[in-house]
CSV table of C-alpha atoms in Angstrom, one decimal:
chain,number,residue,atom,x,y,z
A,14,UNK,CA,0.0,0.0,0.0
A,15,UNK,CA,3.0,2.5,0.7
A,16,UNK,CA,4.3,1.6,-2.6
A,17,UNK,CA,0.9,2.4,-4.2
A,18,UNK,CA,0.6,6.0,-2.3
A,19,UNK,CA,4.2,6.8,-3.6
A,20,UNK,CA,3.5,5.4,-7.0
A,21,UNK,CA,0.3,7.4,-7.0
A,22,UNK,CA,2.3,10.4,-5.9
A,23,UNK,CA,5.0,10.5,-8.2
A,24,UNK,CA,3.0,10.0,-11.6
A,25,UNK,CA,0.6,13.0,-10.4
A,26,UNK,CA,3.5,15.1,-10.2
A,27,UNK,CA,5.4,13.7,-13.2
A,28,UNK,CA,1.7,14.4,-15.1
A,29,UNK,CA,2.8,18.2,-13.6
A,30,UNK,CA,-0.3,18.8,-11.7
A,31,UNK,CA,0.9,21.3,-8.4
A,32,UNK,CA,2.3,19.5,-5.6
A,33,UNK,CA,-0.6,20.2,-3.4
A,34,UNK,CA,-3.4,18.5,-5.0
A,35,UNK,CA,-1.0,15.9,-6.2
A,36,UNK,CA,-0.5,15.0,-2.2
A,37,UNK,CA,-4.5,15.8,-2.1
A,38,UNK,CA,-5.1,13.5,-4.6
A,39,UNK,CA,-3.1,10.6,-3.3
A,40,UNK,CA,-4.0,10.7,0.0
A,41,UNK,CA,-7.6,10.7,-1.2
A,42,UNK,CA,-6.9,7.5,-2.4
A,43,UNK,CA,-5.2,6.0,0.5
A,44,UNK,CA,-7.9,6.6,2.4
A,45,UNK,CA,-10.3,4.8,-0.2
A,46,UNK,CA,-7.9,1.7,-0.9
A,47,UNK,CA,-7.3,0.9,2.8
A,48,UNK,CA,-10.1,-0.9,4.6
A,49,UNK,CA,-11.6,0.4,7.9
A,50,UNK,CA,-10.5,4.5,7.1
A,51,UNK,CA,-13.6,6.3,7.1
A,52,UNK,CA,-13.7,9.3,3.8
A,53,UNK,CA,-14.2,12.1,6.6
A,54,UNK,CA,-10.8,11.0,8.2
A,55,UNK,CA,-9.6,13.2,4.7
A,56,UNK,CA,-10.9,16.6,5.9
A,57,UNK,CA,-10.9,15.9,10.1
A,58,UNK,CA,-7.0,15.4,9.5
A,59,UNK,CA,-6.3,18.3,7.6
A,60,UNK,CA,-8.3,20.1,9.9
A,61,UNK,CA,-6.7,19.1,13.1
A,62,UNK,CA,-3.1,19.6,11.6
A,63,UNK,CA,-4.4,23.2,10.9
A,64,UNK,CA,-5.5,23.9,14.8
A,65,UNK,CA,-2.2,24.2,16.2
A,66,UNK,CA,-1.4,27.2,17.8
A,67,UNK,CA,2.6,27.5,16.9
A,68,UNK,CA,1.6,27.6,13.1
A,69,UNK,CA,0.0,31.4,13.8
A,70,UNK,CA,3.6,32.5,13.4
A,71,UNK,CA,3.5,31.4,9.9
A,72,UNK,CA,1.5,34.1,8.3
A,73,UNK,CA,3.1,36.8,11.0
A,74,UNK,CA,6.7,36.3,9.8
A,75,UNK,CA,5.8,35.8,6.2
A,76,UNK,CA,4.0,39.4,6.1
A,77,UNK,CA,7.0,40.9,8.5
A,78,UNK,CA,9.5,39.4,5.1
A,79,UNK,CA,6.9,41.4,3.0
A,80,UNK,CA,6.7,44.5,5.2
A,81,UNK,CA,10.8,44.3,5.0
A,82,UNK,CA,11.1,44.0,1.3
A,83,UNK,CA,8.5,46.4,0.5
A,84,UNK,CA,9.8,48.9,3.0
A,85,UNK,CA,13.1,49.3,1.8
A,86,UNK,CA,14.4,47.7,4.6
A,87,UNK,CA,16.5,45.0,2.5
A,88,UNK,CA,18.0,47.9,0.4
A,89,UNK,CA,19.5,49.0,3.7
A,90,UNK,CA,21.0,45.8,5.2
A,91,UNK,CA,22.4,45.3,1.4
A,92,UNK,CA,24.1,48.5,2.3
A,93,UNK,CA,25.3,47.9,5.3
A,94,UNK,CA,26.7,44.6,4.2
A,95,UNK,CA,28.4,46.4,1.3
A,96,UNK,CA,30.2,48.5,3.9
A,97,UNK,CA,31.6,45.4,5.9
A,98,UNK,CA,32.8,43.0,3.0
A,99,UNK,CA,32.5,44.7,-0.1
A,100,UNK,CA,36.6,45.5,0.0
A,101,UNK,CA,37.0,41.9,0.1
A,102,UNK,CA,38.2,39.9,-3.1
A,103,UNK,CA,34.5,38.6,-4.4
A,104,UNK,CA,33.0,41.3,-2.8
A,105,UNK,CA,29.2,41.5,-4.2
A,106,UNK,CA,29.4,37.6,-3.8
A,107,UNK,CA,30.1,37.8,0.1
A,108,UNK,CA,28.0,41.3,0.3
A,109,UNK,CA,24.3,38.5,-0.9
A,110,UNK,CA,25.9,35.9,1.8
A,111,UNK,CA,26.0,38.4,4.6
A,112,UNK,CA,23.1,40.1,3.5
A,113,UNK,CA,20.9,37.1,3.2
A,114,UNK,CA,22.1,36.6,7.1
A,115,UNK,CA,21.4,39.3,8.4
A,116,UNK,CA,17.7,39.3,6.3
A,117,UNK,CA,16.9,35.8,7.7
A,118,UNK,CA,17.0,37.3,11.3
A,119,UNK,CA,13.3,38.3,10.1
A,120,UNK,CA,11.8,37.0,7.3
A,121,UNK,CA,12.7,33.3,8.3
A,122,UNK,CA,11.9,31.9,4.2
A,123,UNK,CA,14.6,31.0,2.1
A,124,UNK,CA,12.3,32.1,-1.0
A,125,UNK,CA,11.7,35.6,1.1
A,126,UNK,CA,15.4,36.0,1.3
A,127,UNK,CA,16.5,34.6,-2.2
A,128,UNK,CA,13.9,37.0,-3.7
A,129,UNK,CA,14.7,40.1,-1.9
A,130,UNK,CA,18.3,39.9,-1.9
A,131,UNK,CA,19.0,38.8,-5.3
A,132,UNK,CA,16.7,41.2,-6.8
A,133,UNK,CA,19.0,43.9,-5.3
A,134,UNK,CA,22.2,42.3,-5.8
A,135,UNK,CA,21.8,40.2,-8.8
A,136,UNK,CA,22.0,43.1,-11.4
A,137,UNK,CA,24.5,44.4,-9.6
A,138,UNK,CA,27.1,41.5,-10.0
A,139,UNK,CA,25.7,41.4,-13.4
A,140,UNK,CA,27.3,44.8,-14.1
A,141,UNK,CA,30.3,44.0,-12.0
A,142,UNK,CA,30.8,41.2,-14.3
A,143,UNK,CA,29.4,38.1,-12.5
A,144,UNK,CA,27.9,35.4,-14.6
A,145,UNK,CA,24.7,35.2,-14.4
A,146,UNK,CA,24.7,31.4,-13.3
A,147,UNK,CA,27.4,32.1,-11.0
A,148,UNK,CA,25.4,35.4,-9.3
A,149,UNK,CA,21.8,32.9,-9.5
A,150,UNK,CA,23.5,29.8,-7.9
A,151,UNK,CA,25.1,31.9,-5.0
A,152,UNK,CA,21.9,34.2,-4.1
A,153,UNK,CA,20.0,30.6,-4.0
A,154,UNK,CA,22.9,29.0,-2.0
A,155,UNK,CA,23.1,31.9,0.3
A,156,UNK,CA,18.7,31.9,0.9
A,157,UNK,CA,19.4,28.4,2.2
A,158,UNK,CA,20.2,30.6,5.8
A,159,UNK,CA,17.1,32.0,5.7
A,160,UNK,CA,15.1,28.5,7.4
A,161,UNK,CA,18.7,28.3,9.5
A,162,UNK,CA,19.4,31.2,11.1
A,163,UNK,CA,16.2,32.2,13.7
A,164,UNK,CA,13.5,32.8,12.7
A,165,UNK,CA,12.3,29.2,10.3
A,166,UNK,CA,9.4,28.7,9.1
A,167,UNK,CA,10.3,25.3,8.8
A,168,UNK,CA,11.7,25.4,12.0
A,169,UNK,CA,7.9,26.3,13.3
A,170,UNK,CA,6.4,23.8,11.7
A,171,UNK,CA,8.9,20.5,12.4
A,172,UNK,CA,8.6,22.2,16.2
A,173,UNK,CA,5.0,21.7,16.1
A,174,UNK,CA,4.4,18.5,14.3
A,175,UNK,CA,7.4,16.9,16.4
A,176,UNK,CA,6.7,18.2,20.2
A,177,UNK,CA,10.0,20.2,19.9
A,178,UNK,CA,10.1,23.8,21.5
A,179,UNK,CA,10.6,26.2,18.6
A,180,UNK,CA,12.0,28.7,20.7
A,181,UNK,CA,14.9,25.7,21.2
A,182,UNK,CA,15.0,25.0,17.4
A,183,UNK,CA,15.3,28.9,16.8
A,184,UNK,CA,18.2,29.1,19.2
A,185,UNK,CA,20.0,25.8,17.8
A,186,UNK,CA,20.3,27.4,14.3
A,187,UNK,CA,22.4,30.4,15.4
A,188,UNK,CA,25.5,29.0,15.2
A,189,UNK,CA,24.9,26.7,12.4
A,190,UNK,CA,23.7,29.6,10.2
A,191,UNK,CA,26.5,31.5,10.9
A,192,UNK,CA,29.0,28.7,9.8
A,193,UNK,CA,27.2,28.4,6.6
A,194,UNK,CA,27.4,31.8,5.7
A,195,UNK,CA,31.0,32.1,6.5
A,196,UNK,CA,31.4,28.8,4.2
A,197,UNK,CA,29.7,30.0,1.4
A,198,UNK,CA,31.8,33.2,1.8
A,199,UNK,CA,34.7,31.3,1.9
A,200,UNK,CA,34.1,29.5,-0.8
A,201,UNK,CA,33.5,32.9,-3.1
A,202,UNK,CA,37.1,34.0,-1.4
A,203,UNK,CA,38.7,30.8,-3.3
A,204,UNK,CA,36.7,31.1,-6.4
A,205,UNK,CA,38.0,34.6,-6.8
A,206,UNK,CA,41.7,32.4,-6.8
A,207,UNK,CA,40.0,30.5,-10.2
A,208,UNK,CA,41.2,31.9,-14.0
A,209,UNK,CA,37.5,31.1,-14.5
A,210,UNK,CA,36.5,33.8,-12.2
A,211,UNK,CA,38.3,37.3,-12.8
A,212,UNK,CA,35.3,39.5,-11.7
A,213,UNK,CA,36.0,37.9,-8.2
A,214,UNK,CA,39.1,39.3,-8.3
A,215,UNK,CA,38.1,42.9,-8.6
A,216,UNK,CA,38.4,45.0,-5.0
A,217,UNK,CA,36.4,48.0,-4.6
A,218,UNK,CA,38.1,50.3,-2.2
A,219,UNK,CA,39.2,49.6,1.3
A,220,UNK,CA,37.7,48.7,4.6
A,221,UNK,CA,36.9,51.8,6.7
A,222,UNK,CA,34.8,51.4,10.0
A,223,UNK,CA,33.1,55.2,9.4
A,224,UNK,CA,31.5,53.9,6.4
A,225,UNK,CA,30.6,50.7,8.5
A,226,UNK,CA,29.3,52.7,11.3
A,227,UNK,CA,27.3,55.5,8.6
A,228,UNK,CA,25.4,52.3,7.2
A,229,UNK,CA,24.7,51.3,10.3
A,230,UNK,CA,23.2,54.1,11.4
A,231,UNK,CA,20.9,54.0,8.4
A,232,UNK,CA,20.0,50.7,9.1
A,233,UNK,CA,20.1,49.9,12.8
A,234,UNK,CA,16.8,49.4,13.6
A,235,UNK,CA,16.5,46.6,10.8
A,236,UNK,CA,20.0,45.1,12.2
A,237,UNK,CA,17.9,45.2,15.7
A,238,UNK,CA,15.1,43.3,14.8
A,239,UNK,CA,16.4,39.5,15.2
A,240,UNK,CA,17.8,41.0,18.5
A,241,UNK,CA,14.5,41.9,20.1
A,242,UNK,CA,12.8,38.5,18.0
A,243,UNK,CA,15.6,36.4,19.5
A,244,UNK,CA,16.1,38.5,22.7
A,245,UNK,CA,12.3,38.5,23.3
A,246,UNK,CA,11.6,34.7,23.6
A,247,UNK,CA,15.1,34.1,24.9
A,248,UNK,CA,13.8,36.4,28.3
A,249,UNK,CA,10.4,34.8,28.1
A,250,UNK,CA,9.1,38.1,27.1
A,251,UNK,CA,7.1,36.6,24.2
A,252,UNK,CA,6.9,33.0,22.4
A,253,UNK,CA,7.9,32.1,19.4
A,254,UNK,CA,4.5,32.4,18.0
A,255,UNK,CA,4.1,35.6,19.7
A,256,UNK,CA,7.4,36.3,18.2
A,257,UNK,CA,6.1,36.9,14.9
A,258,UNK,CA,2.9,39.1,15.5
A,259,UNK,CA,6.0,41.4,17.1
A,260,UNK,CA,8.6,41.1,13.9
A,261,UNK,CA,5.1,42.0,11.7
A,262,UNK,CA,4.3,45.2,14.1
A,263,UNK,CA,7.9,46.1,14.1
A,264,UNK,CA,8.5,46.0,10.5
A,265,UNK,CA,5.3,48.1,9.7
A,266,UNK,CA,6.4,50.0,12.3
A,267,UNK,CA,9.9,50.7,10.9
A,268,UNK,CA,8.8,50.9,7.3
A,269,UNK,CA,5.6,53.0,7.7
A,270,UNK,CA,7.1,55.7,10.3
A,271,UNK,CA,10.5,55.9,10.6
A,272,UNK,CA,11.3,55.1,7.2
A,273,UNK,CA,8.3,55.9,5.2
A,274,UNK,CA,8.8,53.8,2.6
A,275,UNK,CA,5.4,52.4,2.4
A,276,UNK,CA,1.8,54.3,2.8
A,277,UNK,CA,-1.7,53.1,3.6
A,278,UNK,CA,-2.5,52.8,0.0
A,279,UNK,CA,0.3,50.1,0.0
A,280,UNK,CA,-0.9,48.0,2.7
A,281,UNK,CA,-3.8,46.0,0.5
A,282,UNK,CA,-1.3,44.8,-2.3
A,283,UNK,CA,1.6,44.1,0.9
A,284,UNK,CA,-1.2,42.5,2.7
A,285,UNK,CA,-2.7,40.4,0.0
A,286,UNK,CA,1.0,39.5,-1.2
A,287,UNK,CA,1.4,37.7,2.6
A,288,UNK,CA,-2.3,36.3,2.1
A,289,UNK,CA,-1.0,34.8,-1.0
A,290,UNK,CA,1.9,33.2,0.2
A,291,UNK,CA,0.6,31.8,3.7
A,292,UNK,CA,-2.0,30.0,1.8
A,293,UNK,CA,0.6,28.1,-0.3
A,294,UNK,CA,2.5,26.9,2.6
A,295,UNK,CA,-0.7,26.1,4.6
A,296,UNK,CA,-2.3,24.4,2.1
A,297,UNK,CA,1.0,22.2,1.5
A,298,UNK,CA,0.8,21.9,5.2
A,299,UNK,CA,-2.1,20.2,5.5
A,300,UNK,CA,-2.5,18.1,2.8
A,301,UNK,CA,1.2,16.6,3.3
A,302,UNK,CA,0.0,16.0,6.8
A,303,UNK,CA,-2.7,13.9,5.7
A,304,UNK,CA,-0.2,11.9,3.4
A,305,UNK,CA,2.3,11.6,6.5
A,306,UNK,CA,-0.4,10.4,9.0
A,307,UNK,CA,-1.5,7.6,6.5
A,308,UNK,CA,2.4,6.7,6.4
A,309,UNK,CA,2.2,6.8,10.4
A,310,UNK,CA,-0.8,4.5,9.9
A,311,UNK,CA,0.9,2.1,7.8
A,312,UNK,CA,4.3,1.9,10.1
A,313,UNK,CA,6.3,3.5,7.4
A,314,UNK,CA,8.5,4.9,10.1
A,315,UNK,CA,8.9,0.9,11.3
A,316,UNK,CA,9.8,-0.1,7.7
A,317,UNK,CA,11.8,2.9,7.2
A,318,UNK,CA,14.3,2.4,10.5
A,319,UNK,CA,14.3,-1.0,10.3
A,320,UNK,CA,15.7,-1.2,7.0
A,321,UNK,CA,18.6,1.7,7.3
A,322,UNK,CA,19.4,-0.3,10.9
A,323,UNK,CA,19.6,-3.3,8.9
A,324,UNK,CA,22.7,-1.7,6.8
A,325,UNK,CA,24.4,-0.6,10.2
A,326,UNK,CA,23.9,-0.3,13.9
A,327,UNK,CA,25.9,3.0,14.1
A,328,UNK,CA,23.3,5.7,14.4
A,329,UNK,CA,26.1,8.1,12.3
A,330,UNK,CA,25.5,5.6,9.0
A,331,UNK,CA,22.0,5.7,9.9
A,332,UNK,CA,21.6,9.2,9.8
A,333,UNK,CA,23.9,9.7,6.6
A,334,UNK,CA,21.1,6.9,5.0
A,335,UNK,CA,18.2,9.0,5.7
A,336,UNK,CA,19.8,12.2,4.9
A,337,UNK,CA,20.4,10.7,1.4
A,338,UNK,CA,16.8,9.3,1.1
A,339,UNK,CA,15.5,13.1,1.6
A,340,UNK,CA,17.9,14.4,-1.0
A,341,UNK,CA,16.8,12.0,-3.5
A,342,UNK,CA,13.2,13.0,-2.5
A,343,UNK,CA,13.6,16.9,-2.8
A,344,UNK,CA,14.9,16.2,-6.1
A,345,UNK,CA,11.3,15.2,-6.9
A,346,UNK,CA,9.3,16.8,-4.3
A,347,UNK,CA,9.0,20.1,-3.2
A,348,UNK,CA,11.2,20.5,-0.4
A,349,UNK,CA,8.5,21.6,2.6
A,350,UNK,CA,6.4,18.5,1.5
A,351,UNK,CA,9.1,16.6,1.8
A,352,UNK,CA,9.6,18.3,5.9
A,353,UNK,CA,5.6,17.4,6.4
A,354,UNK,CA,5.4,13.7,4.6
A,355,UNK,CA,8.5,12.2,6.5
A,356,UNK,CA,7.5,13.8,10.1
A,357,UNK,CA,6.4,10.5,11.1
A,358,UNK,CA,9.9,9.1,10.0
A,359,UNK,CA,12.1,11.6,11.9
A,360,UNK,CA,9.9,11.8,15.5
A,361,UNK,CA,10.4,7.8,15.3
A,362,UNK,CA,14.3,8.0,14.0
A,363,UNK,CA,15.0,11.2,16.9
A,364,UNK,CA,13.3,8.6,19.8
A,365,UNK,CA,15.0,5.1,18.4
A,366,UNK,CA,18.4,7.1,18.7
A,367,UNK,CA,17.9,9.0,21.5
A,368,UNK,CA,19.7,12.0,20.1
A,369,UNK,CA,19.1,15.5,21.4
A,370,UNK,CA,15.6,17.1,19.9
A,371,UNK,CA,17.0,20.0,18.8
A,372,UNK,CA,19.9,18.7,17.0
A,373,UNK,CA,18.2,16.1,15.5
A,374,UNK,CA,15.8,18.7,14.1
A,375,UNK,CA,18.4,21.3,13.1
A,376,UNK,CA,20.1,18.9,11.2
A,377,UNK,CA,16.3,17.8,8.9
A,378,UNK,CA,15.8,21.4,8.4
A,379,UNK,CA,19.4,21.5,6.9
A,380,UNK,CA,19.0,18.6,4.7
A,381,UNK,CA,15.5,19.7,3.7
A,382,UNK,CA,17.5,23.4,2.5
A,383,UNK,CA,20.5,21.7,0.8
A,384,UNK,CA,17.3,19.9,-1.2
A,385,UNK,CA,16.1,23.7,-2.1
A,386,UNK,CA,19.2,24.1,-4.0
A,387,UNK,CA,19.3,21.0,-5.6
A,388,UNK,CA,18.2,20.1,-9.1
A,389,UNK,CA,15.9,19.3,-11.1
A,390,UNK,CA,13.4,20.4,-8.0
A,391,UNK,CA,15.5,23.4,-6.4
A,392,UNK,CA,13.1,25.8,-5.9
A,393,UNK,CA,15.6,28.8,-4.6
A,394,UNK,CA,17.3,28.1,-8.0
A,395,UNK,CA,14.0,28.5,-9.7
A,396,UNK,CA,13.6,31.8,-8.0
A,397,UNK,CA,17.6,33.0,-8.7
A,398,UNK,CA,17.3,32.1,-12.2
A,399,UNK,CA,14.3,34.3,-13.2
A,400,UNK,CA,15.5,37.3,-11.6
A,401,UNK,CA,18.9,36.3,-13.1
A,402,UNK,CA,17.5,36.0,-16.5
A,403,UNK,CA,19.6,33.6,-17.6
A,404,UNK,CA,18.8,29.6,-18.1
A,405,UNK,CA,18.5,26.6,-15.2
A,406,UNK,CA,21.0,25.0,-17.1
A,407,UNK,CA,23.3,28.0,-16.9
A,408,UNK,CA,22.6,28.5,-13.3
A,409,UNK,CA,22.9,24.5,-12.7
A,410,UNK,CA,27.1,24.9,-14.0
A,411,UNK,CA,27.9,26.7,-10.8
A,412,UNK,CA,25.8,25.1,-8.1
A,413,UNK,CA,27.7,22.1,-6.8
A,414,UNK,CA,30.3,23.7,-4.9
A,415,UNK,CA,28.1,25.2,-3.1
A,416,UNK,CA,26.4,22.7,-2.6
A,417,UNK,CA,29.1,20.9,-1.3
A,418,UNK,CA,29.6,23.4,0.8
A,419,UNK,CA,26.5,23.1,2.6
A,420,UNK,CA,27.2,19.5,3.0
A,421,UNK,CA,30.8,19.8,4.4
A,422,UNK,CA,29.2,22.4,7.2
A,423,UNK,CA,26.1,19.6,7.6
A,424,UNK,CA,28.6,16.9,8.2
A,425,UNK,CA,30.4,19.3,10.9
A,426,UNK,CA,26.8,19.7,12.7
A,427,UNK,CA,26.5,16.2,12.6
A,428,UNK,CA,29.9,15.0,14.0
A,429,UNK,CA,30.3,18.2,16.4
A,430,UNK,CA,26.9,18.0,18.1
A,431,UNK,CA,27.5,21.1,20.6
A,432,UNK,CA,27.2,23.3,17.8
A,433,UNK,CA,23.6,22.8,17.6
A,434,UNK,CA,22.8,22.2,21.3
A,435,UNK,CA,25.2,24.4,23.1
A,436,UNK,CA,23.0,27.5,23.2
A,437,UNK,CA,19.5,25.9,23.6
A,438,UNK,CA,21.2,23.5,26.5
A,439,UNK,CA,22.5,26.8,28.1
A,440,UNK,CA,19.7,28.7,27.8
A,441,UNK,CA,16.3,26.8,28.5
């Protein structure tokens, strides 16, 4: 039967109907084909999955990533980021890492972060040179910290499915996300060493900490915000759900009065834009829930453990095996479907190990990212490559040592478990 729901699954998407009433669909039939599952179990489950309090920070965060782009507020932190790395040999490519850090501290979407950074920066490198496969494949690379560094939407909704504090899981991607973007900006720094890469080569000026400090006095209450967002729960002023009605206020805040950058004439098109958006990833939500409760049901999680602790009874072979079954699903499946369908799979891997929540967890969302990025079902490529203008194919030359990249700094996470755990373990 689970071999029948896949099947079902795959052809519906291969037939290139959207992923969510291809998961619809299949669970629809599930339910049907399996004896004893009553046909209102389709619509009680997508309901229940729905009433959970933690996902209200969904639609807050998304529309505080609007309120940020809209607002100007990215154009700033691109800036600012221009002042503290721009000198450096690959300068505009370090300049999107760093700003895509610092932008994840708020939006907490990968897409949010690819598509507001690289519509800034993208033309930019174009003019400085950059190929346009090279700029796409970075800006995507780089929105992989946007689910990473706190606060995830992704993070939000494996926290709520699994029984995991998200205000842990927030706090367990700081130091991670930092490590990535100083990999990827690394990885730019040896590029610009490549014959195949003289635009990387090119240094604009020199360091001087009065332009750093100028920028960041244009831009200091957006560098704030992941402060009061991460400061907020950290003190127990807030939760992490409240945590994202506050980043939305703040933003409109910031953008509306201090900047000005948006009126009331704005707010429909800003508002329905966030509307839009949270109904994509709720509506994935829930009908992947469905699908992963029927694979609950049917002991997939069993099958699935029992198999990969068949090949080896260390759980770091075990956990390699699984991470290389959800990369060969995100290169079919959209990447947050993926997160949903296998919850059942990770809750039963995290308790069979007895590894640390948070860690465990960390290390999914990771996986589920480096998936975003990877082809032919890379969504953040998708997104790089049409502001880009260029073709997937183009943008697909460059990709793999970043992607690499993001493995070597998952494989670190994995063997150096502290990284991940040090600050919630200290904290909570």
């Amino acid at each position: 039967m689970i071999i029948i729901l896949f099947l079902i699954l795959i052809l519906l998407i291969i037939l290139g109907l959207p992923i969510f009433f291809c998961i619809c669909i299949a669970a629809l039939a599930g339910i049907f084909l399996i004896p004893g599952l009553p046909e209102v179990l389709f619509v009680q489950r997508m309901f229940t999955i729905l009433d959970n309090y933690s996902l209200l920070a969904i639609p807050y965060f998304i529309l505080a990533g609007v309120l940020m782009s809209r607002g100007g507020i990215s154009k700033r932190l691109v800036s600012f980021a221009h002042s503290c790395v721009g000198h450096m040999r690959g300068g505009l490519g370090m300049v999107s890492v760093l700003s895509s850090m610092i932008f994840a501290g708020v939006s907490g979407s990968a897409v949010a972060d690819t598509s507001a950074i690289g519509s800034i920066l993208i033309p930019s490198m174009k003019e400085k040179g950059y190929k346009p496969g090279y700029a796409a494949s970075l800006v995507a690379a780089s929105g992989t910290i946007g689910p990473i560094i706190p606060p995830s939407m992704n993070m939000i909704i494996y926290g709520s499915m699994a029984g995991v504090s998200i205000g842990g899981m927030f706090m367990a991607g700081i130091i991670p996300g930092i490590l990535i973007g100083i990999a990827l900006m690394l990885t730019v720094f040896i590029h610009s060493f490549k014959k195949d890469f003289p635009e990387l080569r090119a240094v604009e000026g020199k360091f001087s900490i009065k332009k750093v400090l100028s920028e960041a006095r244009h831009a200091w209450t957006a560098l704030i915000a992941p402060v009061i967002i991460l400061g907020g729960i950290i003190c127990s002023v807030f939760t992490a759900t409240e945590a994202g009605a506050v980043a939305a206020i703040y933003a409109f805040v910031i953008s509306f009065f201090v900047y000005k950058s948006i009126r009331i004439k704005d707010l429909p098109g800003i508002l329905l834009e966030a509307a839009l958006t949270t109904t994509v990833v709720l509506s994935i939500l829930a009908a992947a829930g469905i699908f992963s409760w029927l694979l609950a049901y049917l002991d997939f999680n069993v099958l699935v453990y029992e198999a990969l602790s068949s090949i080896s009874d260390n759980p770091i072979i075990i956990l390699l095996a699984l991470f290389v079954i959800i990369l060969v699903l995100t290169m079919f499946i959209e990447c947050l479907a993926v997160l949903i369908l296998l919850m059942p799979v990770f809750t039963y891997f995290s308790a069979q190990l007895g590894l640390n929540p948070f860690y465990f967890g960390l290390m999914i969302v990771m996986v589920i990212q480096i998936g975003a990025v990877t082809p032919p079902v890379g969504v953040l490529l998708y997104v790089s490559t049409g502001i880009a203008g260029n073709t997937f194919d183009d943008t697909l030359k460059y990709i793999t040592p970043f992607i690499l990249t993001l493995i070597i700094v998952l494989l670190l996470i994995l063997f150096i478990p502290p990284l991940a755990t040090w600050i919630p373990m200290t904290v909570l």
